[in-house]
Coordinates of C-alpha atoms and ligand atoms in Angstrom, one line a residue:
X366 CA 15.3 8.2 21.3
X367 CA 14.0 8.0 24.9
X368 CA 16.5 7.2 27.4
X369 CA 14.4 5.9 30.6
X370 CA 13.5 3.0 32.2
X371 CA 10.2 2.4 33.8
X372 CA 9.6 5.7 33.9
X373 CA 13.3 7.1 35.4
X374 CA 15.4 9.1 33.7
X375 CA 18.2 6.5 33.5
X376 CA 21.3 7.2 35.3
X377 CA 24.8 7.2 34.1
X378 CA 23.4 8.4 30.5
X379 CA 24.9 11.6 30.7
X380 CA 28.1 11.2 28.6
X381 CA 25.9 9.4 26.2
X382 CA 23.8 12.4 26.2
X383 CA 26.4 15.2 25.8
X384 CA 28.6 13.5 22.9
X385 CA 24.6 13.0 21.1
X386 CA 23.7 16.7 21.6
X387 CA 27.4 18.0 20.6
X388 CA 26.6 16.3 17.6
X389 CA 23.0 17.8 17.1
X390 CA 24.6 21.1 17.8
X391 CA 27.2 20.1 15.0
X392 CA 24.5 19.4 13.0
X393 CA 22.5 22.5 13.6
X394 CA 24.9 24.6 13.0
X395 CA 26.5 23.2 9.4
X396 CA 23.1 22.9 8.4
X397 CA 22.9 27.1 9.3
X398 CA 26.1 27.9 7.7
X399 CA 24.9 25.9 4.5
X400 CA 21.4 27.6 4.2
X401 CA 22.4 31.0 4.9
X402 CA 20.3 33.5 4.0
X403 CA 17.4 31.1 4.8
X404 CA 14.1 33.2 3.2
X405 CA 11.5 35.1 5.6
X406 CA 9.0 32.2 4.3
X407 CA 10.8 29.3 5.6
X408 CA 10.9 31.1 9.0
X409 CA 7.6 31.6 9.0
X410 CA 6.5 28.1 8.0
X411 CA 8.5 26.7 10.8
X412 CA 6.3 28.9 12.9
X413 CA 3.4 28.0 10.9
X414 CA 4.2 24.4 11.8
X415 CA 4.8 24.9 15.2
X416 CA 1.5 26.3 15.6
X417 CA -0.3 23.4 13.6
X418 CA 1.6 21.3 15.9
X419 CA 0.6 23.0 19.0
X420 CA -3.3 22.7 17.8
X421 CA -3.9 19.5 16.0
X422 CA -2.1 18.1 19.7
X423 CA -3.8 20.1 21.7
X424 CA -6.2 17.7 23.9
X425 CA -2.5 15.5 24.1
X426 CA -1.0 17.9 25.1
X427 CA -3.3 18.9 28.1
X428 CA -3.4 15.6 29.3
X429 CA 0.3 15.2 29.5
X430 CA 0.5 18.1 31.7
X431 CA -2.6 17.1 33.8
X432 CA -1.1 13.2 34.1
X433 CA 2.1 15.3 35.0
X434 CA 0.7 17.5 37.6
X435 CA -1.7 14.6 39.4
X436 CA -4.2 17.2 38.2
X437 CA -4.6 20.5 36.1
X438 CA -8.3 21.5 34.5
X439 CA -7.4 20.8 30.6
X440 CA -9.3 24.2 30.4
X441 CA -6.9 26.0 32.2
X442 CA -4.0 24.2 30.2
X443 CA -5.5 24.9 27.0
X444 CA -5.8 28.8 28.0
X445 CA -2.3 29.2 29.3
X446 CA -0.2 26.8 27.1
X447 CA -1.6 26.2 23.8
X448 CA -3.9 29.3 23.0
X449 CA -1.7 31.7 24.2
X450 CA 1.3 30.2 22.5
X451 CA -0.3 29.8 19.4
X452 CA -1.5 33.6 19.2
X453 CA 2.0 34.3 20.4
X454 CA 2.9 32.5 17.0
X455 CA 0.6 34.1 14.7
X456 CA 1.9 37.7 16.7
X457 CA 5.7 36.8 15.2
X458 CA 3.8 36.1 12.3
X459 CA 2.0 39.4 11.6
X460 CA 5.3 41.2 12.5
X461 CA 8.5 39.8 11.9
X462 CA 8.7 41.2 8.5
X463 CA 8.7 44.7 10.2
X464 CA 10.8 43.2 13.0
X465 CA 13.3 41.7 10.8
X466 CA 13.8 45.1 8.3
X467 CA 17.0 47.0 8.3
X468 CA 17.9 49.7 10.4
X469 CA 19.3 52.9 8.3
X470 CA 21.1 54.4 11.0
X471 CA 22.8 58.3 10.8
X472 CA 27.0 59.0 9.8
X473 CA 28.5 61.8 10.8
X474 CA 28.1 65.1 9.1
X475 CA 29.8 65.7 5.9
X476 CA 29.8 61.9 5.1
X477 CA 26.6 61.4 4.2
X478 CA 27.2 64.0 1.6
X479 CA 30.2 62.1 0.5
X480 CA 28.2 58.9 -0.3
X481 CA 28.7 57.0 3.5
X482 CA 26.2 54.8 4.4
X483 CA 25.2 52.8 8.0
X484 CA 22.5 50.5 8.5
X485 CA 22.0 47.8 11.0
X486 CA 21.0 44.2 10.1
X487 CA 19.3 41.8 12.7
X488 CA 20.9 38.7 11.4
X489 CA 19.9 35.4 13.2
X490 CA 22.5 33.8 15.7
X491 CA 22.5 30.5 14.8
X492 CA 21.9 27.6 17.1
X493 CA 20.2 29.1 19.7
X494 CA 19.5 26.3 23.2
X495 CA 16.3 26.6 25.3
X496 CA 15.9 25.2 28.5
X497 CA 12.4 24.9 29.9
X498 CA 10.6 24.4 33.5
X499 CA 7.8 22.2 34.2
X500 CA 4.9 25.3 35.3
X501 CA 3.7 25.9 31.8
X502 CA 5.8 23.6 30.1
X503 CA 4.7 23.8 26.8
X504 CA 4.0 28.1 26.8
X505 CA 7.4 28.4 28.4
X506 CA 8.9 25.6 25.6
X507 CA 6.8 26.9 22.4
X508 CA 6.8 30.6 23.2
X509 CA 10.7 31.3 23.3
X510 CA 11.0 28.8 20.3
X511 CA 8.5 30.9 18.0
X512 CA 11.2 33.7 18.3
X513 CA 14.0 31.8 17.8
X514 CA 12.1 30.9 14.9
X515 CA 11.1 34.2 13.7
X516 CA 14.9 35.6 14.0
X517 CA 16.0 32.7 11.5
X518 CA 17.6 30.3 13.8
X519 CA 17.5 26.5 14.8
X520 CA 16.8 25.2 18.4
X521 CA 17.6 22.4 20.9
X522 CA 15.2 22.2 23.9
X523 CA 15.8 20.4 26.9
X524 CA 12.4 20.8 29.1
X525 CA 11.9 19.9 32.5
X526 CA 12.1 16.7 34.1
X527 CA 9.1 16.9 36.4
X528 CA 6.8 17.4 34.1
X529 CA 7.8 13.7 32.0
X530 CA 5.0 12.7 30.2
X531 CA 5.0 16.2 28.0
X532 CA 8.1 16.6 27.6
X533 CA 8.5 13.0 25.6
X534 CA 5.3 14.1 23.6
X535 CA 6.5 17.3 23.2
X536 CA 10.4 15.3 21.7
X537 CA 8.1 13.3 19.9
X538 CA 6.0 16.3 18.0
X539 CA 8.7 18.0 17.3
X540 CA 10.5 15.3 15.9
X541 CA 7.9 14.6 13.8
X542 CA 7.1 17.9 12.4
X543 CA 10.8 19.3 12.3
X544 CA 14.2 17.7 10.8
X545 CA 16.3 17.5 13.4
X546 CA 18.8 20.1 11.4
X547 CA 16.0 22.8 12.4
X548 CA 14.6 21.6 16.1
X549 CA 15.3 19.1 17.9
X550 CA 14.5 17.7 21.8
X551 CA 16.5 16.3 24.5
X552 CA 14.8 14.8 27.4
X553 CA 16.4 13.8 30.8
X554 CA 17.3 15.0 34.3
X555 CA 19.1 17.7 36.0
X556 CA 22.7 15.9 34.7
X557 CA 21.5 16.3 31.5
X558 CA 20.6 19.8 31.4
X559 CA 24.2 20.8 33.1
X560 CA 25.4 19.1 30.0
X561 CA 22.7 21.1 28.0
X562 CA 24.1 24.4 29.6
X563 CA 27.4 23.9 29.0
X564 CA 26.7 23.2 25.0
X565 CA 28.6 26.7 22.5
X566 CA 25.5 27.6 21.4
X567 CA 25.1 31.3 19.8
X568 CA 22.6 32.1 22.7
X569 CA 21.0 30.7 25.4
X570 CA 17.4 31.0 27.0
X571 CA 16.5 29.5 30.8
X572 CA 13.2 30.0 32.4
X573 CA 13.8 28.4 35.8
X574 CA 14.6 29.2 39.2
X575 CA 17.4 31.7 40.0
X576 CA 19.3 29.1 41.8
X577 CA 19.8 27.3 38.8
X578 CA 20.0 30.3 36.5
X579 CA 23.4 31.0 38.2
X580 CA 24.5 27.4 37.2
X581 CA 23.7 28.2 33.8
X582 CA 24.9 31.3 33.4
X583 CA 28.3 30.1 34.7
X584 CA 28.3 27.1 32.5
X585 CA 27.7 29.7 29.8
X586 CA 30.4 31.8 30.7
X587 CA 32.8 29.1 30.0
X588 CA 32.2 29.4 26.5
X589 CA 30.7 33.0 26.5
X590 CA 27.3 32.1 25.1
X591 CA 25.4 35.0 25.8
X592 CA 22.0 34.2 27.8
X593 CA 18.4 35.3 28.4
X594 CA 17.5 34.3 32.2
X595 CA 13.8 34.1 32.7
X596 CA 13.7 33.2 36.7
X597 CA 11.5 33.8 39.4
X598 CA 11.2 36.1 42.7
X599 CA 8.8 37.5 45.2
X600 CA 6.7 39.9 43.0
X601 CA 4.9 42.3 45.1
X602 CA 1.1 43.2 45.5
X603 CA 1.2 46.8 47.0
X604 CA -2.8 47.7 47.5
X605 CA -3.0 51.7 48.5
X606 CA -5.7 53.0 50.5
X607 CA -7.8 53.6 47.4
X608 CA -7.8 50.1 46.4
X609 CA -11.4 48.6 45.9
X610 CA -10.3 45.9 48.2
X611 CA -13.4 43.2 47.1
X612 CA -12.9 43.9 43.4
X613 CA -8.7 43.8 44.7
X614 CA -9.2 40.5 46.2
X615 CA -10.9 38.9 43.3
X616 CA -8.4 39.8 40.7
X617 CA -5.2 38.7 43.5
X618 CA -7.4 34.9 43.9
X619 CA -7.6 34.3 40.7
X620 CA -3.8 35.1 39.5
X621 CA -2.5 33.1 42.8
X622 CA -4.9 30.2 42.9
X623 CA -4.2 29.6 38.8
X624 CA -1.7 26.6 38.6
X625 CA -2.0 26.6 42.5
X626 CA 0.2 29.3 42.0
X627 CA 2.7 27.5 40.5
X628 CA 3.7 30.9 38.4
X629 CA 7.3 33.1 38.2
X630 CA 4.5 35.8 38.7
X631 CA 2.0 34.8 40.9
X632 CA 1.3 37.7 43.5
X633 CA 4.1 36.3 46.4
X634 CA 3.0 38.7 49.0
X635 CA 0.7 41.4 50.0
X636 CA 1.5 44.9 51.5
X637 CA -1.9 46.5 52.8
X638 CA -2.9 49.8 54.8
X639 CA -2.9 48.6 58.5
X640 CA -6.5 50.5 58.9
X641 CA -7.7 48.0 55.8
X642 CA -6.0 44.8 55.9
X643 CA -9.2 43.2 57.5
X644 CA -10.9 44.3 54.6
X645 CA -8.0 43.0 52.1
X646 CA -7.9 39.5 53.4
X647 CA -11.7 39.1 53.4
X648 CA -11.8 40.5 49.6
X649 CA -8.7 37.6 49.0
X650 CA -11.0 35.1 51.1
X651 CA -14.2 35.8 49.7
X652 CA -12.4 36.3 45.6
X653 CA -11.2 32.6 46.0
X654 CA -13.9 30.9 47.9
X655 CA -16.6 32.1 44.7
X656 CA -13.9 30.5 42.3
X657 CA -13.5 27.4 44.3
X658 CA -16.0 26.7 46.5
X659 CA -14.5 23.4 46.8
X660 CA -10.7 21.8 46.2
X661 CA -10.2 18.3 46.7
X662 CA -12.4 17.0 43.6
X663 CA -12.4 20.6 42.2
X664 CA -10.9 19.6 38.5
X665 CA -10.3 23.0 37.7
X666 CA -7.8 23.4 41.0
X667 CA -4.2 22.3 40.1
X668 CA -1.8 19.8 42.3
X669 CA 1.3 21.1 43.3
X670 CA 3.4 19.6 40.7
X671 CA 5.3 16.4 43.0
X672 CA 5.2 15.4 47.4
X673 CA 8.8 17.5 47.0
X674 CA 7.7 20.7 46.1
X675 CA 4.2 19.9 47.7
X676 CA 6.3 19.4 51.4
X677 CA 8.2 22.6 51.2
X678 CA 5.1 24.4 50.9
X679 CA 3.7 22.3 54.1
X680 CA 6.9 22.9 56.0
X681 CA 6.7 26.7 54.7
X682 CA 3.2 27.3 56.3
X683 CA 4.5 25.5 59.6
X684 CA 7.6 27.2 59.9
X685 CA 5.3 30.5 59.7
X686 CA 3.5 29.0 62.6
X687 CA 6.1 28.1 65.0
X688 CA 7.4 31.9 64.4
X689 CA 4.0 33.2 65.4
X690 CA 2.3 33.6 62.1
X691 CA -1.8 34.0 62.3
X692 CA -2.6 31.1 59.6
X693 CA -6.1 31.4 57.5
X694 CA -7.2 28.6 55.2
X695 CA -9.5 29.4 52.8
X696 CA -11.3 26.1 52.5
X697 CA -15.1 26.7 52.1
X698 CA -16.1 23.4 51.3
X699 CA -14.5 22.3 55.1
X700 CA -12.3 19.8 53.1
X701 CA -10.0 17.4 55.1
X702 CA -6.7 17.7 53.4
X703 CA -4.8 15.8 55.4
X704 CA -6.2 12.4 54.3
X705 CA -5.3 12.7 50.3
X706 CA -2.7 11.9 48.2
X707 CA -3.7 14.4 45.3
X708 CA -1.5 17.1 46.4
X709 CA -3.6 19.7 46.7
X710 CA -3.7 22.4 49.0
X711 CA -6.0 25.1 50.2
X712 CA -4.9 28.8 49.7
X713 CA -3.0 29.7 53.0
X714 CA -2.8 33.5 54.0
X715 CA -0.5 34.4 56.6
X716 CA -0.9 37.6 58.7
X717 CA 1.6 38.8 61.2
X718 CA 4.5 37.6 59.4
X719 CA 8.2 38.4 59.7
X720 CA 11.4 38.0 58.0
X721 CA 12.7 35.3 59.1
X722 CA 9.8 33.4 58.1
X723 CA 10.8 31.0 55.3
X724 CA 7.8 32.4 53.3
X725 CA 9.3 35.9 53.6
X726 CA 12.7 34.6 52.5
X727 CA 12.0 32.4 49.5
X728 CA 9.9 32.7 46.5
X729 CA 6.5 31.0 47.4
X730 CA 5.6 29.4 43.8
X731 CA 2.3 27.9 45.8
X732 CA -0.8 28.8 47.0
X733 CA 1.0 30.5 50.4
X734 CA 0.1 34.3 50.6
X735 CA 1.8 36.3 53.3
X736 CA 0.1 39.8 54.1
X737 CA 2.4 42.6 55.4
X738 CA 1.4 46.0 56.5
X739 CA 2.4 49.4 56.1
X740 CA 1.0 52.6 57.8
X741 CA 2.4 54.6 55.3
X742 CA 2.9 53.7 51.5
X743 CA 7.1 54.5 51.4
X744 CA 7.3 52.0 54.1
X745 CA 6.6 49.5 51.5
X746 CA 8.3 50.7 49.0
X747 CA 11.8 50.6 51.2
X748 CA 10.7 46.9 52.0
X749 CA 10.8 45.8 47.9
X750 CA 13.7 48.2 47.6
X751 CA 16.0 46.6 50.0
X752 CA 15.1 42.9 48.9
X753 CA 16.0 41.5 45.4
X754 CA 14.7 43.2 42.4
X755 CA 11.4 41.3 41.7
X756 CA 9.9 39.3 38.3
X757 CA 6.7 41.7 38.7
X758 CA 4.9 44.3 40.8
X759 CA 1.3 45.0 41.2
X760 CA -0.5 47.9 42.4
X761 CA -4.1 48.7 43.3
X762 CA -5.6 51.3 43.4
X763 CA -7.4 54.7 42.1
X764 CA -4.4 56.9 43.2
X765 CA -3.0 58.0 40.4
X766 CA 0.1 60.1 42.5
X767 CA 0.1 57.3 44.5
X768 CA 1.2 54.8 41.8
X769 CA 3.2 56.7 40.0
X770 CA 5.1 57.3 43.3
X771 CA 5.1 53.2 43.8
X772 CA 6.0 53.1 39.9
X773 CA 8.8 55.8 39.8
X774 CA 10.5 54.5 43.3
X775 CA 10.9 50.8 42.7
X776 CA 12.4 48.4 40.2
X777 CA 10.6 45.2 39.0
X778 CA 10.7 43.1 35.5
X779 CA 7.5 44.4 34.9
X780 CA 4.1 45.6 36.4
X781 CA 0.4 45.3 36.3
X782 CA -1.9 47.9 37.6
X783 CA -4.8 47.3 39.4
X784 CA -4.6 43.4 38.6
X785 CA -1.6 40.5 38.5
X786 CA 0.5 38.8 35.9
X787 CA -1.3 40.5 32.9
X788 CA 1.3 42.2 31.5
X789 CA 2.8 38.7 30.6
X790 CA -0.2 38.1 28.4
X791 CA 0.7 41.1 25.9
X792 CA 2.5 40.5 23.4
X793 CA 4.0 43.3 22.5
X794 CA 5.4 44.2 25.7
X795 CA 8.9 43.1 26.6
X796 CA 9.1 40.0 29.5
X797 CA 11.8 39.6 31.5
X798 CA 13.4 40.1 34.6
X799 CA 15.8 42.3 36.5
X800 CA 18.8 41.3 38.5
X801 CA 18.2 38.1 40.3
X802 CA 14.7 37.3 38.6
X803 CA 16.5 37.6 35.1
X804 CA 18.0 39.0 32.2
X805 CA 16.9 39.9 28.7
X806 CA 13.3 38.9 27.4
X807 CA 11.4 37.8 24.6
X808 CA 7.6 39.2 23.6
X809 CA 7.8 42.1 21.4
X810 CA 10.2 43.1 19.3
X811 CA 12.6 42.7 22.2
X812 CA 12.5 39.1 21.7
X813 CA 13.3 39.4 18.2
X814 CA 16.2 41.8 19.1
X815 CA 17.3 39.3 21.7
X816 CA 17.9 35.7 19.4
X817 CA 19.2 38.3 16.3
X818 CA 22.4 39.9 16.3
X819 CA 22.6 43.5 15.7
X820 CA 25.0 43.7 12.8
X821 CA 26.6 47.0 12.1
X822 CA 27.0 47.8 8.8
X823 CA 29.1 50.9 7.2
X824 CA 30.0 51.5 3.8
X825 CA 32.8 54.0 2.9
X826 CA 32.4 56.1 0.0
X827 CA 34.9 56.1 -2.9
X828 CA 36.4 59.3 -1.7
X829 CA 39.8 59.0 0.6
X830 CA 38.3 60.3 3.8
X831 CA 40.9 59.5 5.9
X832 CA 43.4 61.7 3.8
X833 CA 40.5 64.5 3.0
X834 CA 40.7 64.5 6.6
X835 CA 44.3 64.9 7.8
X836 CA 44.1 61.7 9.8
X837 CA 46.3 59.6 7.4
X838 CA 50.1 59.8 7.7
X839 CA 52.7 61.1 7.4
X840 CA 50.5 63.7 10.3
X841 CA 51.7 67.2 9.9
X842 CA 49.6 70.9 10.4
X843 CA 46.5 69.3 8.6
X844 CA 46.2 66.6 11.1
X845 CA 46.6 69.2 14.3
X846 CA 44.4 71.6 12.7
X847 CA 41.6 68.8 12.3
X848 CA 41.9 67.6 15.6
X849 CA 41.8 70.8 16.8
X850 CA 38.7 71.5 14.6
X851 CA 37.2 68.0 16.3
X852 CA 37.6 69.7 20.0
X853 CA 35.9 72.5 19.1
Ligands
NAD121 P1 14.4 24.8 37.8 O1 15.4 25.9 37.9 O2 14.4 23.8 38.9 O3 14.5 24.0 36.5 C1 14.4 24.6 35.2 C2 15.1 23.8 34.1 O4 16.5 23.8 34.5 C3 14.7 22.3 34.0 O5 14.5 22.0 32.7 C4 15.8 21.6 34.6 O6 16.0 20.3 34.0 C5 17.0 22.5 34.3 N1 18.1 22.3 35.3 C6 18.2 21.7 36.5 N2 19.4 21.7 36.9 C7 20.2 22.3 36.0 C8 21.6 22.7 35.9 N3 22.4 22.4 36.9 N4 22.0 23.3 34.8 C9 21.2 23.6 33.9 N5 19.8 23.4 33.9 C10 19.4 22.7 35.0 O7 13.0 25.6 37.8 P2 11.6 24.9 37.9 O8 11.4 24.4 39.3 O9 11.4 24.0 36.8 O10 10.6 26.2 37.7 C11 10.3 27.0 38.8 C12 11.1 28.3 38.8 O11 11.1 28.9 37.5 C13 10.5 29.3 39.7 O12 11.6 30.0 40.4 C14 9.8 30.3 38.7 O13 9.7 31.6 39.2 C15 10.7 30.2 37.6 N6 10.0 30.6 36.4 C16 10.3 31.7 35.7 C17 9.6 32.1 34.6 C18 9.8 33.4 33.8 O14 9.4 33.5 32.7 N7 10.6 34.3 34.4 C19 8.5 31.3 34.1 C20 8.3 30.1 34.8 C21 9.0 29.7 35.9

């Protein structure tokens, strides 16, 4: 049930909205309650279906999100949002029987003699509510949900308004593979998803900005739904003197110019040796310019997503030059820019910069790369230190002291050596953020952990412990002298 006209989000919907997805939570949940303990096999054919989804609508689904963006190379869609959620999938697949076995956990000695038992259960929450941005709107959708899945619960999505066009295919595919008792979409604008937020589900997971994690956390709070924040932040590329600065430079292009580096963890900014940061910008110049030796009718170069987020990036690069900024395009093909509407804009490195540029101070999410230097390494590791703990951090190099020294002294989500973002693509590793660029994560058995509850389980033998003990009343010598045998 689409709730727009002429392509708007329709306004004044939002009571509408909230009393429809109380009642799908409603829903949800009975049906939970009802069906509990679902089998392992119906978990894993809603997975199963999800991925069948994902692949029969694959070349949709690409076009949606290229209609969405003004442009976006169906290649590069099909790599970052349906392959790698659909091996994500068949990853839960392979494991979740492991993931989802009981714990046996250790009593205290004599009790295990005695007959005591302990074991943990990961039991699913229940309703569990995801809310999705537009940058890979279908990985960042599909990817949580195939946990949620996998720990034996039921989903509402609400995905991002900017990206319109899949996020009513995606309502419609899921309403057509999925009763609404197991998934179900809501579609709409930002007053809809503060409604969304402020839904009792048994958990809550937000990939978005960290601004608008805080609104969801505290719309959480009100009802103390516990929440996985997967936000954003200025992740770090520290290159030390050992770096192989060309090979460097090819592996920074490609991670920032993907998505026009619309990506939670796109390389934000560069710290290089003073002595080398000629030689790091020319290995970032020349990286991208064999990529993308042209833009502007380049199909495999992404738009920045809408003229909003599109003029903050402008006004960022301008706001770098009025504060004294040296301000390199990397446009090989000598493209004019300034006479298009398709949104699309040349990387922009920016040397000299300080911190009161707005590039320093906000997370860049575009293809804006600010290059700090240090003279010695700590210098740059006291920078990242004193700023907000970031999504990711990234160092080059062949010093192996040297990056265990960056590793050991800073704090970060997560890190790639001697490339960017790749840690997101394995599976088995834990994603998430720290601090302002999150909370929680999903991938791994992490992710399983995170949409299961841990369920402590002990089971008291037929013996009267407490009494064996001393430690049932009337208390008298038999209780002091165990307590006193405790303090030992
Ligand atoms: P956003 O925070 O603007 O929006 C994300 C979602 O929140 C959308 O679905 C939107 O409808 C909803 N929303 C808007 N207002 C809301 C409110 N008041 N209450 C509840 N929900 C609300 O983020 P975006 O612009 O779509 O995405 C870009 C940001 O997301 C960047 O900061 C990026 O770093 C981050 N991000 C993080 C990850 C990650 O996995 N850590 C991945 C992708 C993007």
């Amino acid at each position: 049930m689409l709730r727009r006209s002429e392509g708007k989000w329709r306004a004044g919907m939002a009571e509408d909205r909230t009393s429809e997805m109380e009642a799908a939570l409603r829903k949800q949940r009975a049906a939970h309650n009802q069906m509990r303990p679902e089998p392992m096999g119906l978990r894993k054919n809603r997975i199963e279906r999800a991925i069948k989804l994902l692949k029969d609508h694959a070349d949709d689904l690409c076009r949606a999100m290229s209609a969405d963006f003004g442009n976006r190379s169906p290649q590069q869609s099909m790599m970052t949002d349906i392959v790698g959620t659909v091996n994500f999938g068949k990853y839960c697949l392979k494991h979740m029987d492991r993931w989802a076995r009981a714990d046996k956990r250790h009593v205290q000695f004599p009790l295990g003699l005695l007959g005591a038992k302990a074991e943990v259960r990961y039991e699913p929450k229940g309703v569990i509510g995801i809310l999705s941005p537009w940058n890979f709107p279908v990985n960042l959708t599909f990817g949580p949900l195939m946990q949620v899945f996998a720990a034996g619960n039921r989903a509402m999505i609400k995905p991002s308004e900017f990206t319109e066009k899949t996020s009513i295919l995606m309502e419609r595919l899921i309403a057509d593979n999925f009763t609404p008792d197991e998934c179900v979409v809501f579609t709409g604008g930002p007053d809809v998803a503060a409604a969304f937020a402020e839904l009792p589900f048994d958990h809550l997971v937000f990939t978005g900005s960290t601004g608008t994690g805080r609104k969801v956390m505290e719309a959480a709070a009100k009802n103390l739904v516990p929440v996985t924040l997967e936000l954003g932040g200025k992740s770090p590329v520290f290159l030390g003197e050992s770096a192989d600065f060309a090979k460097a430079g090819e592996r920074i292009a490609m991670g920032k110019m993907m998505n026009a580096g619309q990506i939670c963890l796109a390389p934000d900014y560069l710290y290089v040796p003073e002595s080398k940061a000629d030689e790091a910008v020319h290995g970032v110049w020349q990286g991208t310019a064999d990529m993308y030796p042209s833009l502007l009718e380049n199909d495999d170069y992404a738009s920045i997503v809408t003229d909003r987020h599109f003029d903050r990036l402008q006004s960022m690069v301008e706001d770098a030059r009025d504060k004294g900024a040296e301000v390199i395009e990397v446009n090989p093909g000598n493209e004019d820019f300034s006479n298009t509407n398709a949104r699309k804009m040349p990387l922009t490195i920016l040397r000299n910069v300080t911190d009161d540029m707005q590039a320093m101070q906000e997370e860049i999410f575009g293809p804006v790369l600010p290059v700090k230097t240090y003279s010695h390494i700590d210098e740059a590791i006291d920078y990242v230190n004193e700023r907000d703990r970031p999504l990711g951090l990234y160092y080059f190099g062949s010093d192996s002291n040297e990056e265990e020294r960056v590793l050991r002294k800073t704090i970060s989500g997560g890190v790639t050596v001697n490339d960017v973002i790749f840690h997101v693509s394995m599976d088995d590793l834990p994603f998430g953020g720290v601090g302002p660029s999150g909370m929680g994560s999903y991938h791994g058995v992490e992710g399983f952990r995170e949409f299961s509850h841990a369920r402590s389980i002990y089971s008291q033998p037929k013996i009267d412990l407490a009494k064996l003990a001393g430690f049932k009343p009337p208390y008298g010598g038999k209780t002091d002298k165990a307590i006193a045998g405790q303090m030992k």
